[in-house]
XYZ file of C-alpha atoms in Angstrom:
626
model
C 9.087 -9.152 10.586
C 7.635 -6.192 12.448
C 4.191 -6.142 13.536
C 1.660 -4.435 11.462
C 0.499 -1.033 12.378
C -3.238 -1.698 11.451
C -4.260 2.269 10.704
C -7.578 4.100 12.177
C -9.997 2.258 9.834
C -8.679 -1.226 9.689
C -10.777 -3.091 12.183
C -12.638 -6.120 10.880
C -11.484 -9.605 12.230
C -12.583 -12.472 9.882
C -15.055 -13.994 12.133
C -17.122 -10.544 12.486
C -16.883 -9.680 8.848
C -19.467 -9.103 6.181
C -20.881 -11.256 3.421
C -18.477 -10.706 0.561
C -21.149 -9.300 -2.066
C -21.784 -6.693 0.570
C -18.326 -5.870 0.737
C -18.232 -5.915 -3.064
C -20.079 -2.702 -2.665
C -17.081 -0.889 -0.866
C -15.061 -1.778 -3.949
C -17.985 -0.797 -6.112
C -17.652 2.947 -4.567
C -14.369 3.313 -6.680
C -14.784 0.651 -9.431
C -18.688 1.075 -10.280
C -18.521 4.900 -10.090
C -16.273 5.218 -13.002
C -19.126 4.491 -15.407
C -20.056 8.307 -14.620
C -16.767 9.212 -16.659
C -15.433 5.992 -18.387
C -17.907 5.960 -21.569
C -17.100 9.572 -22.188
C -13.408 9.134 -21.651
C -13.461 6.271 -24.038
C -15.284 8.158 -26.883
C -12.646 10.867 -26.560
C -9.987 8.661 -26.943
C -10.978 6.033 -29.266
C -13.603 7.705 -31.086
C -15.835 5.424 -33.159
C -13.568 2.791 -32.065
C -14.505 2.975 -28.294
C -16.683 -0.139 -28.208
C -13.844 -2.154 -29.706
C -10.916 -0.485 -27.553
C -13.361 -1.415 -24.406
C -13.618 -4.847 -25.599
C -9.820 -4.853 -25.259
C -10.022 -3.334 -21.803
C -12.361 -6.058 -21.047
C -10.159 -8.928 -22.023
C -6.991 -7.387 -20.361
C -9.410 -7.080 -17.320
C -10.307 -10.708 -17.275
C -7.266 -12.263 -18.493
C -4.825 -10.156 -16.828
C -5.723 -8.029 -13.798
C -8.203 -10.510 -12.432
C -5.733 -13.512 -12.306
C -3.121 -11.258 -11.070
C -5.638 -9.879 -7.981
C -6.876 -13.509 -7.401
C -3.462 -14.332 -6.547
C -2.724 -11.003 -4.493
C -5.880 -11.929 -2.501
C -4.076 -15.460 -1.658
C -0.662 -14.149 -0.976
C -1.815 -11.004 0.952
C -5.152 -11.646 2.704
C -4.825 -8.628 5.303
C -5.711 -5.769 3.364
C -2.448 -4.599 2.550
C -2.163 -5.962 -1.140
C 0.334 -6.084 -3.870
C 2.448 -3.466 -2.000
C 2.971 -5.725 1.059
C 3.857 -8.609 -1.415
C 6.726 -6.602 -2.782
C 7.748 -5.698 0.605
C 8.068 -9.187 1.625
C 9.465 -10.379 -1.742
C 12.307 -7.209 -1.499
C 14.775 -6.311 0.929
C 17.448 -3.762 2.096
C 17.094 -0.039 0.939
C 16.405 -0.659 -2.535
C 13.272 -2.442 -1.585
C 12.244 0.112 0.988
C 12.721 2.751 -1.385
C 10.789 0.991 -4.105
C 7.966 0.353 -1.556
C 7.898 4.060 -0.703
C 7.690 4.942 -4.286
C 4.621 2.665 -4.761
C 3.108 4.263 -1.803
C 3.467 7.764 -3.543
C 1.567 6.284 -6.761
C -1.214 4.683 -4.419
C -1.453 8.149 -2.865
C -1.879 9.455 -6.280
C -4.444 7.093 -7.053
C -6.348 7.868 -3.935
C -5.974 11.271 -3.955
C -7.021 11.832 -7.645
C -9.951 9.509 -6.994
C -10.839 12.030 -4.791
C -10.388 15.028 -7.063
C -11.749 13.514 -10.217
C -14.801 12.011 -8.515
C -15.789 15.354 -7.144
C -14.926 17.038 -10.472
C -17.473 14.490 -12.339
C -19.992 14.980 -9.545
C -19.754 18.654 -10.228
C -20.228 17.965 -14.033
C -23.374 15.980 -13.405
C -24.640 18.772 -11.282
C -23.773 21.559 -13.364
C -24.962 20.032 -16.619
C -28.429 18.988 -15.080
C -31.071 20.979 -17.056
C -32.757 22.308 -13.818
C -29.273 23.545 -12.554
C -26.942 24.446 -15.573
C -27.929 28.210 -15.814
C -27.514 28.942 -12.256
C -24.029 26.796 -11.528
C -22.705 26.682 -15.141
C -18.966 28.347 -15.184
C -18.586 27.602 -11.541
C -17.164 23.966 -11.623
C -13.914 24.514 -9.989
C -15.713 26.325 -7.044
C -18.327 23.607 -6.611
C -15.545 20.953 -7.001
C -13.627 22.475 -4.104
C -16.925 22.827 -1.899
C -17.600 18.929 -2.492
C -13.709 18.084 -1.326
C -14.268 20.347 1.692
C -17.396 18.768 2.776
C -15.320 15.650 2.360
C -12.728 16.972 4.570
C -15.025 18.255 7.036
C -16.694 14.662 7.316
C -13.238 13.129 8.314
C -12.576 16.231 10.670
C -15.662 15.115 12.792
C -14.925 11.488 12.145
C -15.916 8.878 9.474
C -16.497 5.274 9.601
C -16.931 3.088 6.276
C -20.518 2.330 6.319
C -20.998 -0.967 4.060
C -24.759 -0.570 4.678
C -24.863 2.779 2.638
C -22.449 1.315 0.151
C -24.855 -1.297 -0.640
C -27.639 1.012 -1.061
C -25.669 3.402 -3.215
C -24.238 0.896 -5.377
C -27.624 -1.178 -5.575
C -29.382 1.902 -6.781
C -26.729 3.131 -9.041
C -26.510 -0.212 -10.953
C -30.386 -0.424 -11.218
C -30.507 2.892 -12.736
C -27.576 2.118 -15.178
C -29.480 -1.074 -16.176
C -32.235 0.922 -17.301
C -30.447 3.593 -18.960
C -28.649 0.851 -20.842
C -31.674 -1.246 -21.685
C -33.574 1.670 -23.125
C -30.076 2.703 -25.173
C -29.861 -0.735 -26.513
C -33.657 -0.854 -27.222
C -33.060 2.582 -29.442
C -30.098 1.075 -31.185
C -32.140 -2.125 -32.210
C -34.956 -0.066 -33.368
C -33.033 2.048 -35.833
C -31.133 -0.485 -37.744
C -29.521 2.468 -39.596
C -27.732 3.575 -36.380
C -25.320 0.135 -36.598
C -25.209 0.257 -40.182
C -23.985 4.079 -40.273
C -21.662 3.221 -37.628
C -20.119 0.177 -39.098
C -19.677 2.127 -42.554
C -17.966 4.996 -40.592
C -15.621 2.489 -38.924
C -14.849 0.682 -42.200
C -14.140 4.354 -43.938
C -11.942 5.210 -41.095
C -9.920 2.232 -40.281
C -10.160 -0.153 -43.498
C -10.425 -3.618 -41.968
C -10.664 -5.493 -38.570
C -7.079 -6.088 -38.360
C -6.324 -2.279 -38.356
C -9.147 -1.552 -35.991
C -7.754 -4.023 -33.300
C -4.361 -2.421 -33.675
C -5.480 1.153 -33.161
C -7.616 -0.133 -30.347
C -4.424 -1.662 -28.776
C -2.798 1.558 -29.129
C -5.496 3.545 -27.470
C -6.138 1.109 -24.690
C -3.686 2.813 -22.265
C -5.835 5.966 -22.412
C -8.865 3.855 -21.353
C -7.039 2.108 -18.331
C -9.531 3.924 -15.697
C -11.764 0.977 -16.305
C -9.193 -1.075 -14.138
C -9.470 1.025 -11.254
C -11.155 -1.213 -8.626
C -8.793 -4.034 -8.246
C -6.602 -2.853 -5.629
C -9.266 -1.666 -3.566
C -10.780 -5.030 -3.722
C -7.922 -6.515 -2.063
C -7.741 -3.478 0.446
C -11.126 -4.067 1.643
C -10.504 -8.072 2.372
C -10.307 -7.686 6.064
C -14.030 -6.751 6.067
C -14.898 -10.241 4.410
C -16.204 -12.828 6.926
C -14.474 -16.131 7.051
C -15.226 -19.502 8.078
C -15.453 -20.526 11.423
C -11.943 -22.224 11.441
C -10.412 -19.417 9.736
C -7.051 -18.116 11.448
C -5.077 -14.847 10.729
C -2.390 -17.117 9.496
C -4.741 -18.807 7.083
C -8.030 -17.098 6.368
C -9.106 -19.463 4.001
C -12.867 -18.607 3.890
C -11.913 -14.477 3.728
C -9.454 -15.470 0.902
C -12.593 -17.589 -1.002
C -14.967 -14.617 -0.231
C -12.462 -12.128 -2.104
C -11.816 -14.155 -5.095
C -15.588 -14.182 -5.384
C -15.841 -10.361 -4.782
C -13.097 -9.610 -7.538
C -14.603 -12.025 -9.985
C -17.950 -11.029 -9.571
C -17.219 -7.229 -9.658
C -14.573 -7.729 -12.867
C -17.878 -9.348 -14.333
C -20.302 -7.009 -13.798
C -18.304 -4.258 -14.668
C -17.163 -5.805 -17.727
C -20.661 -6.079 -19.012
C -21.271 -2.350 -18.186
C -18.223 -1.124 -20.035
C -19.042 -2.885 -23.327
C -22.855 -2.216 -23.328
C -22.341 1.722 -22.136
C -19.300 2.236 -24.636
C -21.602 0.679 -27.301
C -24.824 2.831 -26.708
C -22.636 6.134 -26.038
C -20.754 5.863 -29.254
C -23.867 5.022 -31.377
C -26.566 7.522 -29.986
C -24.429 10.670 -28.689
C -22.945 12.864 -31.385
C -18.912 13.146 -31.239
C -18.914 16.841 -30.790
C -20.992 16.569 -27.357
C -18.075 14.435 -26.073
C -15.686 17.275 -26.481
C -14.800 19.536 -23.165
C -17.813 21.959 -22.781
C -20.177 19.440 -24.481
C -23.477 18.153 -22.694
C -21.886 14.630 -22.897
C -18.226 15.385 -21.618
C -17.852 13.277 -18.206
C -21.518 12.403 -18.068
C -22.237 10.432 -21.114
C -24.936 7.794 -19.496
C -26.375 10.829 -17.815
C -26.813 12.558 -21.236
C -28.976 9.405 -22.498
C -30.919 9.405 -19.267
C -32.083 12.876 -19.792
C -32.481 12.474 -23.591
C -34.392 9.123 -23.578
C -36.115 8.911 -20.189
C -36.779 12.535 -19.465
C -35.564 15.023 -16.910
C -37.225 13.734 -14.135
C -35.265 10.416 -14.742
C -32.257 11.889 -15.524
C -32.342 14.153 -12.298
C -32.743 11.071 -10.390
C -30.000 9.385 -12.121
C -27.684 12.567 -11.736
C -28.431 12.469 -7.889
C -27.342 8.698 -7.679
C -24.097 9.387 -9.635
C -23.464 12.488 -7.422
C -23.831 10.464 -4.482
C -21.860 7.400 -5.436
C -18.829 9.577 -6.802
C -18.810 11.435 -3.780
C -18.883 8.576 -1.584
C -16.122 6.968 -3.626
C -14.108 9.942 -2.647
C -14.945 9.278 1.026
C -13.742 5.638 0.706
C -10.487 6.930 -1.242
C -9.928 9.304 1.549
C -10.146 6.151 4.254
C -7.980 4.274 2.113
C -5.232 6.881 2.374
C -5.725 7.321 6.163
C -5.467 3.588 6.609
C -2.600 2.993 4.065
C 0.059 5.459 5.666
C 0.097 4.317 9.240
C 0.016 0.723 7.850
C 3.397 1.103 6.382
C 5.240 4.399 7.145
C 6.053 3.440 11.007
C 7.945 0.354 9.992
C 10.010 2.607 7.751
C 10.968 5.125 10.386
C 8.061 7.612 10.762
C 7.067 7.964 14.237
C 3.631 6.541 14.859
C 1.826 9.453 16.263
C 2.782 11.138 13.076
C 1.505 8.665 10.962
C -1.844 8.271 12.988
C -2.228 11.911 13.452
C -5.504 11.832 11.464
C -6.956 15.231 11.644
C -3.667 16.903 10.378
C -3.388 14.558 7.926
C -6.933 15.321 6.669
C -6.090 19.190 6.469
C -2.947 18.202 4.529
C -4.890 16.026 1.881
C -7.568 18.275 1.635
C -5.259 21.254 0.793
C -3.516 18.975 -1.759
C -6.872 17.967 -3.211
C -7.462 21.862 -3.447
C -4.436 22.522 -5.227
C -4.810 19.638 -7.734
C -8.541 20.759 -8.511
C -7.329 24.513 -9.363
C -4.313 22.998 -11.579
C -6.458 20.686 -13.570
C -9.528 23.183 -13.644
C -11.626 20.701 -12.322
C -11.637 18.732 -15.556
C -12.176 15.171 -15.656
C -10.390 14.580 -18.997
C -7.366 16.609 -17.564
C -7.218 14.265 -14.572
C -7.467 10.951 -16.319
C -4.000 10.569 -17.169
C -2.685 11.250 -13.495
C -5.548 8.910 -12.284
C -4.557 6.031 -14.818
C -0.888 6.200 -14.021
C -1.685 5.623 -10.400
C -3.884 2.690 -11.154
C -1.696 1.460 -13.664
C 1.513 1.426 -11.776
C -0.058 -0.345 -8.765
C -1.543 -2.929 -11.123
C 1.783 -3.423 -12.855
C 3.447 -3.844 -9.404
C 0.928 -6.426 -8.601
C 1.793 -8.575 -11.739
C 5.253 -7.965 -10.997
C 4.896 -9.208 -7.273
C 2.845 -12.397 -8.347
C 5.200 -13.209 -11.046
C 8.077 -13.137 -8.316
C 6.008 -15.201 -6.093
C 4.734 -18.067 -8.431
C 8.556 -18.140 -9.528
C 9.765 -18.676 -6.053
C 7.018 -21.092 -5.604
C 8.434 -23.256 -8.309
C 5.112 -22.568 -10.537
C 6.566 -22.435 -14.138
C 3.456 -22.191 -15.982
C 1.855 -19.427 -13.700
C 5.073 -17.524 -13.910
C 4.988 -17.373 -17.561
C 1.651 -16.315 -17.632
C 2.092 -13.884 -15.152
C 5.275 -12.531 -16.910
C 3.376 -11.762 -20.000
C 0.634 -10.046 -18.081
C 3.196 -7.806 -16.287
C 4.790 -7.236 -19.792
C 1.291 -5.868 -21.065
C 0.909 -3.792 -17.913
C 4.464 -2.375 -18.297
C 3.943 -1.268 -21.842
C 0.515 0.257 -20.773
C 1.812 2.044 -18.056
C 4.856 3.333 -20.196
C 2.589 4.686 -23.112
C 0.295 6.270 -20.511
C 3.372 7.975 -18.713
C 4.671 8.994 -22.069
C 1.623 10.751 -23.376
C 0.265 12.098 -19.897
C 3.157 12.553 -17.470
C 1.042 14.689 -14.970
C 0.525 11.487 -12.781
C 4.365 11.199 -12.573
C 4.660 14.613 -11.674
C 2.012 14.403 -8.824
C 3.395 10.835 -7.662
C 6.876 12.533 -7.387
C 5.886 15.079 -5.194
C 4.345 12.261 -2.995
C 7.359 9.984 -2.954
C 9.781 12.921 -2.123
C 7.574 14.159 0.598
C 7.091 10.539 2.093
C 10.584 9.652 1.804
C 11.953 13.087 3.287
C 9.533 12.725 5.973
C 10.321 9.199 6.836
C 13.788 9.948 6.570
C 13.693 12.832 8.956
C 11.502 11.033 11.505
C 13.728 7.948 11.293
C 16.855 10.514 11.923
C 14.836 11.919 14.910
C 14.560 8.356 16.254
C 17.853 6.927 15.514
C 18.482 6.134 19.124
C 15.062 4.860 20.098
C 14.928 1.278 21.120
C 13.354 -0.377 18.152
C 12.652 -4.100 19.059
C 9.185 -5.251 18.842
C 9.503 -8.602 20.977
C 12.511 -10.785 22.318
C 12.712 -14.293 21.857
C 14.908 -16.567 23.320
C 15.412 -20.343 22.774
C 15.825 -22.631 25.365
C 19.555 -22.849 25.747
C 19.771 -18.955 25.659
C 17.278 -18.839 28.698
C 19.090 -21.419 30.240
C 22.007 -19.271 30.168
C 20.445 -16.389 31.303
C 18.936 -18.330 34.296
C 22.356 -19.937 35.209
C 24.168 -16.638 35.885
C 21.042 -14.856 37.393
C 22.480 -15.344 41.054
C 25.989 -13.580 40.318
C 26.968 -10.498 38.295
C 26.145 -10.640 34.670
C 28.951 -9.818 32.455
C 28.713 -10.213 28.690
C 31.392 -9.602 25.924
C 30.029 -8.040 22.773
C 32.191 -10.046 20.094
C 32.275 -9.369 16.356
C 32.279 -12.935 14.983
C 35.426 -13.908 12.552
C 36.514 -17.109 12.159
C 34.727 -18.367 15.453
C 37.582 -20.850 16.402
C 39.156 -21.364 19.718
C 41.817 -18.663 19.503
C 39.298 -16.035 18.828
C 37.299 -16.663 21.910
C 40.255 -17.317 23.988
C 42.162 -14.253 22.911
C 39.054 -11.962 23.435
C 38.289 -13.269 27.029
C 41.952 -12.409 27.948
C 41.884 -8.919 26.305
C 38.584 -8.050 28.096
C 39.531 -9.315 31.538
C 43.013 -7.339 31.132
C 41.320 -3.989 29.819
C 38.754 -4.344 32.724
C 40.226 -5.595 35.621
C 37.686 -8.616 35.635
C 38.553 -11.373 38.294
C 39.298 -14.505 36.571
C 36.568 -16.471 38.637
C 33.949 -14.192 37.512
C 32.021 -15.697 34.570
C 31.455 -13.978 31.008
C 29.017 -14.604 28.322
C 29.892 -13.594 24.708
C 27.416 -11.997 22.497
C 27.222 -11.949 18.833
C 24.729 -10.049 16.489
C 23.984 -11.113 12.984
C 22.467 -8.138 10.851
C 19.480 -9.359 9.223
C 17.969 -6.406 6.942
C 19.342 -3.107 8.162
C 16.748 -1.276 6.376
C 14.106 -2.521 8.936
C 13.246 0.225 11.379
C 11.593 -2.222 13.880
C 11.980 -5.902 14.182
C 11.915 -8.970 16.580
C 15.014 -10.067 18.155
C 15.680 -13.839 18.066
C 18.377 -14.977 20.568
C 19.951 -18.225 20.063
C 22.289 -19.848 22.638
C 25.143 -22.161 21.811
C 28.362 -23.634 23.681
C 31.412 -22.989 21.356
C 34.520 -25.429 21.499
C 32.646 -26.970 24.822
C 33.828 -24.339 27.012
C 32.585 -20.596 25.714
C 28.824 -19.703 26.110
C 27.782 -17.444 23.211
C 24.418 -15.815 22.673
C 23.859 -15.102 18.946
C 21.320 -12.502 18.300
C 19.356 -11.694 14.914
C 18.246 -8.171 14.227
C 18.267 -4.984 11.935
C 20.848 -3.437 14.084
C 23.646 -4.212 16.495
C 23.285 -1.712 19.038
C 19.253 -1.976 19.511
C 20.000 -5.728 19.526
C 22.335 -5.503 22.344
C 20.310 -2.676 24.589
C 17.083 -4.918 23.931
C 18.909 -8.030 25.327
C 20.370 -6.061 28.201
C 16.895 -4.890 29.060
C 15.475 -8.276 29.016
C 18.370 -9.860 30.910
C 17.716 -7.217 33.677
C 14.136 -7.584 33.932
C 14.134 -11.454 33.716
C 16.797 -11.764 36.703
C 16.546 -8.492 38.549
C 20.021 -7.944 38.068
C 22.028 -5.146 36.123
C 23.804 -6.632 33.439
C 27.339 -5.419 32.359
C 28.654 -5.560 28.681
C 32.162 -4.885 27.590
C 33.024 -3.566 24.287
C 36.129 -2.350 22.454
C 36.574 0.890 20.813
C 35.987 1.017 17.120
C 38.426 3.005 14.906
C 37.172 5.859 12.423
C 35.478 9.042 11.930
C 32.543 9.509 14.118
C 30.085 10.929 11.471
C 31.014 8.058 9.273
C 30.587 5.630 12.060
C 27.204 7.088 12.668
C 26.037 6.913 8.971
C 27.074 3.226 8.962
C 24.855 2.759 12.026
C 22.034 4.732 10.383
C 22.073 2.998 7.096
C 23.780 -0.355 7.974
C 23.209 -1.058 11.569
C 26.493 -1.268 12.515
C 29.272 1.556 13.437
C 30.508 2.672 16.554
C 28.583 0.230 18.557
C 29.563 1.140 22.049
C 28.265 4.662 22.620
C 25.013 4.011 20.354
C 24.484 1.103 22.817
C 24.590 3.298 25.710
C 22.509 6.164 24.263
C 19.916 3.592 23.351
C 19.777 2.284 26.886
C 19.711 6.114 28.378
C 16.584 6.961 26.043
C 15.011 3.508 26.869
C 15.687 3.584 30.919
C 15.825 7.425 32.130
C 16.548 5.824 35.662
C 20.255 5.584 35.897
C 20.229 3.346 38.924
C 18.289 0.940 36.864
C 20.230 1.164 33.665
C 22.607 -1.501 32.453
C 26.463 -0.957 32.477
C 28.075 -0.394 29.370
C 32.190 -0.496 29.627
C 34.720 0.239 26.813
C 38.258 -0.555 26.826
């Protein structure tokens, strides 16, 4: 597998990481901040059933998403998440295109996190009693200013500050504990509130079975409450590990990540249930509607209503801060995600790592999304949920495949059921609110087109990350280092004695090679031709006790041969010669075969790869075609 491109923000070796509960606060920027708008969205989607539907959400969280991502943490402990799992489990072009599509949905998830968080921060700002007169009606402008400030920070340079995240999360959760406690006290000291709610529920839905059925139907609209899991595994490299941890087996980091995921899910589950309960019972339904004082800020509404405007303003400030910082975390995630994957698919590394141009592009897209959705939290909820659900569904599918390959039958069945639940939820969400698919489709098209354009531009680049020879192959190279090194490119067929004898006779005749000169056969086995970069492994063997053969494994025949020639030159100080036959066929069709399948007209492409890799003609290995 090709070496990872770590990205500009991924730097946290296991031995120098942070305690898991501190890293949890990085997840909390995304996960816990959804309390700013989740209760209001749940009330709009489910009405009086909001607490019941939220309990369904919590059950899916604890019994579905949490087991899935605990497995993801074990299978992919280096921060790549479920996308990397699928990348390993799937191969060839269909696998690459599937992963690129997932990157499009991930980009949607992160981008809508930025715009939705900024929109909700604006709602808390505009609806504050001290500011509503001056700011009301300017939601789009204020949201764009917040997004622009975020972009400006990243143009200047941004490093994820775990200390600041811990402070923001601690303050925000502490304030929410106060609001929830006061809300529950008001509910319990006014018994008619619960009685009125239960009577209204019974009148509207009849019985418990009907309530649960309706809750299952509206559950996809509450899926924003699942938004923190992919972030939870993305921050794994920041978690400190045990002293004996290695990058291949970071046991301590995995254990810490599982504690992080479980604790965050437990905290969020308690808050989701309690906040949906108090907001549904204490806030008039009309106030949740667009333009209402509780729309997008239900808990802030209760903070002002029951604790006064001074406390409410502190709560607003805390919410605005964590929502804005959640957007910063999402921007960092985007800037980290693209360089990690796209260079392996063909995008030039300097394109993917051009942070400032990418920040400008992402900020411009955020402006466009804010304008299209009118800076509305409710309107963006569907697009956000689509990105979240597609990633969780892909994670569930990935762990199902991993469990099946590991022969774990019970886990396979369990994960398959969870995957089916998320497939249903995603399908319903997309059918009802297709905005997320539209935005993701634009990202997917852009990512695929830019990656293919870059791959085409780099078609003749040497794409070998490392050359590894076994002992026999290394001995073959050493043995011929004191004479002219001649290699024969052979496409293996039956590999019988006649094949090698006839090929040797033909090459000697076509190129006037003296009988006393020694030749070595070279054969390339194509692994996954869709890999842009890959390690080159070389094995040596003696065929029929007389012919020496180097067998190469790589994603592209010309690149493998060019890398071998350059390695032999550097190892021996000799200029090697390689001999080919011409390939029959249309040149354009042959180029497409090379571009897509790693073969085609090998001789001229090998020569072109060598020409780009070694500008000095006097040091370039010799290519002969007969």
